């Protein structure tokens, strides 16, 4: 003679919650009710601990107790930074940022150079030396170009011209 009732238990890992009855008592061979793993803002549902890959599940034809947990992963975006010659951007290359996060950049020209322009997603942000992405919800690019500082040219004034100008 087997058990006549089984318990289904659903829990959520970090980054989400469960919608629906998290503890269910089901008659042998019966069906549970639907539960849904609901990700918090900035997270996505990954899987249930028993391998089920859909966020909403209904356990059917229950013949054993079951306890499963939903896992969630942070939603991330990639910010790609590059610098032309005669300077640097920090951080450089690809930086992964969580959804809603922020990331700052610093542009540093080499000696005798200055920032000519910073492009953010292909649009000029001007000749800035710092830039911060805030509330990141998409992939972005940032690139910086540098230009040589202007060279001052001093013209020598012949001494005769100075004497003539004084008269």
PDB file of C-alpha atoms in Angstrom:
ATOM      1  CA  UNK A   1       0.000   0.000   0.000  1.00  0.00           C
ATOM      2  CA  UNK A   2       1.540   3.313  -1.094  1.00  0.00           C
ATOM      3  CA  UNK A   3       1.151   6.826   0.223  1.00  0.00           C
ATOM      4  CA  UNK A   4      -2.120   8.545  -0.560  1.00  0.00           C
ATOM      5  CA  UNK A   5      -0.782  12.130  -0.492  1.00  0.00           C
ATOM      6  CA  UNK A   6       2.423  13.866  -1.486  1.00  0.00           C
ATOM      7  CA  UNK A   7       3.870  17.294  -0.809  1.00  0.00           C
ATOM      8  CA  UNK A   8       5.195  19.601  -3.520  1.00  0.00           C
ATOM      9  CA  UNK A   9       7.474  22.402  -2.296  1.00  0.00           C
ATOM     10  CA  UNK A  10       8.674  25.299  -4.471  1.00  0.00           C
ATOM     11  CA  UNK A  11      11.323  27.837  -3.420  1.00  0.00           C
ATOM     12  CA  UNK A  12      13.131  30.691  -5.126  1.00  0.00           C
ATOM     13  CA  UNK A  13      16.846  31.312  -5.137  1.00  0.00           C
ATOM     14  CA  UNK A  14      18.400  34.775  -4.997  1.00  0.00           C
ATOM     15  CA  UNK A  15      17.017  37.160  -7.610  1.00  0.00           C
ATOM     16  CA  UNK A  16      13.378  36.118  -7.693  1.00  0.00           C
ATOM     17  CA  UNK A  17      10.185  34.905  -6.058  1.00  0.00           C
ATOM     18  CA  UNK A  18       7.518  32.244  -6.586  1.00  0.00           C
ATOM     19  CA  UNK A  19       3.980  33.093  -7.645  1.00  0.00           C
ATOM     20  CA  UNK A  20       1.394  30.489  -6.682  1.00  0.00           C
ATOM     21  CA  UNK A  21       1.123  28.017  -3.808  1.00  0.00           C
ATOM     22  CA  UNK A  22       4.674  27.235  -2.689  1.00  0.00           C
ATOM     23  CA  UNK A  23       3.584  24.217  -0.643  1.00  0.00           C
ATOM     24  CA  UNK A  24       0.956  21.888  -2.120  1.00  0.00           C
ATOM     25  CA  UNK A  25      -0.517  18.625  -0.859  1.00  0.00           C
ATOM     26  CA  UNK A  26      -1.577  16.436  -3.775  1.00  0.00           C
ATOM     27  CA  UNK A  27      -3.396  13.101  -3.803  1.00  0.00           C
ATOM     28  CA  UNK A  28      -1.425  10.204  -5.284  1.00  0.00           C
ATOM     29  CA  UNK A  29      -1.655  10.396  -9.085  1.00  0.00           C
ATOM     30  CA  UNK A  30      -3.150  13.883  -8.907  1.00  0.00           C
ATOM     31  CA  UNK A  31      -1.912  17.166 -10.301  1.00  0.00           C
ATOM     32  CA  UNK A  32      -0.412  20.153  -8.543  1.00  0.00           C
ATOM     33  CA  UNK A  33      -1.400  23.717  -9.348  1.00  0.00           C
ATOM     34  CA  UNK A  34       0.654  26.078 -11.479  1.00  0.00           C
ATOM     35  CA  UNK A  35       3.540  27.977  -9.932  1.00  0.00           C
ATOM     36  CA  UNK A  36       5.716  30.566 -11.657  1.00  0.00           C
ATOM     37  CA  UNK A  37       9.274  31.596 -10.957  1.00  0.00           C
ATOM     38  CA  UNK A  38       9.224  35.415 -11.167  1.00  0.00           C
ATOM     39  CA  UNK A  39      12.571  37.188 -11.609  1.00  0.00           C
ATOM     40  CA  UNK A  40      13.270  40.447  -9.789  1.00  0.00           C
ATOM     41  CA  UNK A  41      14.196  43.497 -11.837  1.00  0.00           C
ATOM     42  CA  UNK A  42      17.623  42.951 -13.410  1.00  0.00           C
ATOM     43  CA  UNK A  43      17.354  39.148 -13.257  1.00  0.00           C
ATOM     44  CA  UNK A  44      16.125  36.405 -15.581  1.00  0.00           C
ATOM     45  CA  UNK A  45      14.756  32.958 -14.779  1.00  0.00           C
ATOM     46  CA  UNK A  46      17.412  30.272 -15.404  1.00  0.00           C
ATOM     47  CA  UNK A  47      15.927  26.867 -14.467  1.00  0.00           C
ATOM     48  CA  UNK A  48      14.307  24.755 -11.772  1.00  0.00           C
ATOM     49  CA  UNK A  49      16.655  22.532  -9.745  1.00  0.00           C
ATOM     50  CA  UNK A  50      15.175  19.402 -11.361  1.00  0.00           C
ATOM     51  CA  UNK A  51      16.024  20.632 -14.869  1.00  0.00           C
ATOM     52  CA  UNK A  52      12.654  22.110 -15.882  1.00  0.00           C
ATOM     53  CA  UNK A  53      13.462  25.134 -18.075  1.00  0.00           C
ATOM     54  CA  UNK A  54      10.083  26.901 -18.163  1.00  0.00           C
ATOM     55  CA  UNK A  55       9.345  29.491 -15.480  1.00  0.00           C
ATOM     56  CA  UNK A  56       5.732  28.307 -15.092  1.00  0.00           C
ATOM     57  CA  UNK A  57       5.218  24.671 -14.180  1.00  0.00           C
ATOM     58  CA  UNK A  58       2.428  22.342 -13.110  1.00  0.00           C
ATOM     59  CA  UNK A  59       3.479  18.978 -11.764  1.00  0.00           C
ATOM     60  CA  UNK A  60       1.184  16.252 -13.125  1.00  0.00           C
ATOM     61  CA  UNK A  61       0.497  12.656 -12.014  1.00  0.00           C
ATOM     62  CA  UNK A  62       2.333  13.173  -8.721  1.00  0.00           C
ATOM     63  CA  UNK A  63       3.635   9.895  -7.260  1.00  0.00           C
ATOM     64  CA  UNK A  64       6.355  11.225  -4.916  1.00  0.00           C
ATOM     65  CA  UNK A  65       7.139  14.214  -2.758  1.00  0.00           C
ATOM     66  CA  UNK A  66       9.046  16.882  -4.639  1.00  0.00           C
ATOM     67  CA  UNK A  67      11.032  19.915  -3.487  1.00  0.00           C
ATOM     68  CA  UNK A  68      12.495  22.162  -6.184  1.00  0.00           C
ATOM     69  CA  UNK A  69      14.094  25.585  -6.297  1.00  0.00           C
ATOM     70  CA  UNK A  70      14.051  28.179  -9.055  1.00  0.00           C
ATOM     71  CA  UNK A  71      17.379  29.774  -9.967  1.00  0.00           C
ATOM     72  CA  UNK A  72      17.874  33.192 -11.495  1.00  0.00           C
ATOM     73  CA  UNK A  73      20.779  34.924 -13.218  1.00  0.00           C
ATOM     74  CA  UNK A  74      21.637  38.593 -13.341  1.00  0.00           C
ATOM     75  CA  UNK A  75      20.896  40.258 -16.671  1.00  0.00           C
ATOM     76  CA  UNK A  76      24.140  41.774 -17.935  1.00  0.00           C
ATOM     77  CA  UNK A  77      25.248  44.072 -20.712  1.00  0.00           C
ATOM     78  CA  UNK A  78      28.643  44.662 -22.311  1.00  0.00           C
ATOM     79  CA  UNK A  79      30.238  48.101 -22.567  1.00  0.00           C
ATOM     80  CA  UNK A  80      33.098  48.203 -25.083  1.00  0.00           C
ATOM     81  CA  UNK A  81      35.714  50.960 -24.744  1.00  0.00           C
ATOM     82  CA  UNK A  82      38.515  51.871 -27.146  1.00  0.00           C
ATOM     83  CA  UNK A  83      41.045  54.662 -27.550  1.00  0.00           C
ATOM     84  CA  UNK A  84      42.900  55.988 -30.554  1.00  0.00           C
ATOM     85  CA  UNK A  85      46.654  56.546 -30.510  1.00  0.00           C
ATOM     86  CA  UNK A  86      48.298  59.065 -28.157  1.00  0.00           C
ATOM     87  CA  UNK A  87      46.131  58.363 -25.144  1.00  0.00           C
ATOM     88  CA  UNK A  88      44.126  55.804 -23.202  1.00  0.00           C
ATOM     89  CA  UNK A  89      40.677  55.041 -21.828  1.00  0.00           C
ATOM     90  CA  UNK A  90      40.168  53.244 -18.534  1.00  0.00           C
ATOM     91  CA  UNK A  91      38.803  50.718 -18.234  1.00  0.00           C
ATOM     92  CA  UNK A  92      39.620  49.578 -21.760  1.00  0.00           C
ATOM     93  CA  UNK A  93      38.025  46.748 -23.735  1.00  0.00           C
ATOM     94  CA  UNK A  94      34.847  44.907 -22.729  1.00  0.00           C
ATOM     95  CA  UNK A  95      33.291  45.506 -19.313  1.00  0.00           C
ATOM     96  CA  UNK A  96      30.250  43.516 -18.186  1.00  0.00           C
ATOM     97  CA  UNK A  97      27.694  45.515 -16.184  1.00  0.00           C
ATOM     98  CA  UNK A  98      24.552  44.271 -14.438  1.00  0.00           C
ATOM     99  CA  UNK A  99      21.236  45.627 -15.676  1.00  0.00           C
ATOM    100  CA  UNK A 100      20.567  48.981 -14.015  1.00  0.00           C
ATOM    101  CA  UNK A 101      24.223  49.350 -13.051  1.00  0.00           C
ATOM    102  CA  UNK A 102      26.668  52.155 -13.765  1.00  0.00           C
ATOM    103  CA  UNK A 103      30.183  52.308 -15.173  1.00  0.00           C
ATOM    104  CA  UNK A 104      32.515  55.281 -15.384  1.00  0.00           C
ATOM    105  CA  UNK A 105      35.349  55.890 -17.854  1.00  0.00           C
ATOM    106  CA  UNK A 106      38.379  58.180 -17.782  1.00  0.00           C
ATOM    107  CA  UNK A 107      40.099  59.402 -20.927  1.00  0.00           C
ATOM    108  CA  UNK A 108      43.787  60.301 -20.499  1.00  0.00           C
ATOM    109  CA  UNK A 109      45.782  61.891 -23.318  1.00  0.00           C
ATOM    110  CA  UNK A 110      49.525  61.378 -23.685  1.00  0.00           C
ATOM    111  CA  UNK A 111      51.857  64.314 -22.992  1.00  0.00           C
ATOM    112  CA  UNK A 112      51.348  67.161 -25.493  1.00  0.00           C
ATOM    113  CA  UNK A 113      47.942  65.767 -26.572  1.00  0.00           C
ATOM    114  CA  UNK A 114      44.331  66.463 -25.607  1.00  0.00           C
ATOM    115  CA  UNK A 115      40.974  64.737 -26.054  1.00  0.00           C
ATOM    116  CA  UNK A 116      39.562  65.624 -29.470  1.00  0.00           C
ATOM    117  CA  UNK A 117      36.235  63.765 -29.185  1.00  0.00           C
ATOM    118  CA  UNK A 118      34.451  60.990 -27.316  1.00  0.00           C
ATOM    119  CA  UNK A 119      31.856  58.953 -29.196  1.00  0.00           C
ATOM    120  CA  UNK A 120      29.171  57.153 -27.186  1.00  0.00           C
ATOM    121  CA  UNK A 121      27.285  54.679 -29.346  1.00  0.00           C
ATOM    122  CA  UNK A 122      28.603  56.592 -32.357  1.00  0.00           C
ATOM    123  CA  UNK A 123      27.331  59.987 -31.168  1.00  0.00           C
ATOM    124  CA  UNK A 124      29.692  62.748 -30.047  1.00  0.00           C
ATOM    125  CA  UNK A 125      29.750  63.498 -26.326  1.00  0.00           C
ATOM    126  CA  UNK A 126      32.347  66.235 -26.906  1.00  0.00           C
ATOM    127  CA  UNK A 127      35.920  66.564 -25.729  1.00  0.00           C
ATOM    128  CA  UNK A 128      35.217  65.157 -22.257  1.00  0.00           C
ATOM    129  CA  UNK A 129      37.779  63.441 -20.030  1.00  0.00           C
ATOM    130  CA  UNK A 130      35.228  61.426 -18.018  1.00  0.00           C
ATOM    131  CA  UNK A 131      31.972  59.730 -18.942  1.00  0.00           C
ATOM    132  CA  UNK A 132      29.586  57.572 -16.901  1.00  0.00           C
ATOM    133  CA  UNK A 133      26.942  55.184 -18.184  1.00  0.00           C
ATOM    134  CA  UNK A 134      24.078  55.073 -15.665  1.00  0.00           C
ATOM    135  CA  UNK A 135      21.078  52.728 -15.392  1.00  0.00           C
ATOM    136  CA  UNK A 136      22.545  50.457 -18.078  1.00  0.00           C
ATOM    137  CA  UNK A 137      19.826  48.537 -19.961  1.00  0.00           C
ATOM    138  CA  UNK A 138      21.627  47.804 -23.250  1.00  0.00           C
ATOM    139  CA  UNK A 139      25.075  47.152 -24.717  1.00  0.00           C
ATOM    140  CA  UNK A 140      27.093  50.323 -25.428  1.00  0.00           C
ATOM    141  CA  UNK A 141      30.322  51.497 -27.037  1.00  0.00           C
ATOM    142  CA  UNK A 142      32.591  54.379 -26.103  1.00  0.00           C
ATOM    143  CA  UNK A 143      35.639  55.514 -28.068  1.00  0.00           C
ATOM    144  CA  UNK A 144      38.024  58.425 -27.714  1.00  0.00           C
ATOM    145  CA  UNK A 145      40.313  60.188 -30.170  1.00  0.00           C
ATOM    146  CA  UNK A 146      43.208  62.448 -29.293  1.00  0.00           C
ATOM    147  CA  UNK A 147      44.876  65.378 -31.042  1.00  0.00           C
ATOM    148  CA  UNK A 148      48.258  67.050 -30.606  1.00  0.00           C
ATOM    149  CA  UNK A 149      48.220  70.257 -28.599  1.00  0.00           C
ATOM    150  CA  UNK A 150      48.723  73.390 -30.722  1.00  0.00           C
ATOM    151  CA  UNK A 151      52.328  74.560 -30.869  1.00  0.00           C
ATOM    152  CA  UNK A 152      52.927  78.236 -30.154  1.00  0.00           C
ATOM    153  CA  UNK A 153      55.080  79.876 -32.809  1.00  0.00           C
ATOM    154  CA  UNK A 154      57.003  82.922 -31.668  1.00  0.00           C
ATOM    155  CA  UNK A 155      58.253  85.077 -34.491  1.00  0.00           C
ATOM    156  CA  UNK A 156      61.532  86.850 -33.908  1.00  0.00           C
ATOM    157  CA  UNK A 157      61.263  90.605 -34.379  1.00  0.00           C
ATOM    158  CA  UNK A 158      64.361  92.046 -35.973  1.00  0.00           C
ATOM    159  CA  UNK A 159      66.062  94.643 -33.706  1.00  0.00           C
ATOM    160  CA  UNK A 160      65.910  97.282 -36.447  1.00  0.00           C
ATOM    161  CA  UNK A 161      62.102  97.116 -36.493  1.00  0.00           C
ATOM    162  CA  UNK A 162      61.962  97.747 -32.746  1.00  0.00           C
ATOM    163  CA  UNK A 163      64.232 100.782 -33.040  1.00  0.00           C
ATOM    164  CA  UNK A 164      62.172 102.224 -35.897  1.00  0.00           C
ATOM    165  CA  UNK A 165      58.958 101.681 -33.979  1.00  0.00           C
ATOM    166  CA  UNK A 166      60.311 103.649 -31.018  1.00  0.00           C
ATOM    167  CA  UNK A 167      60.988 106.771 -33.088  1.00  0.00           C
TER     168      UNK A 167
END
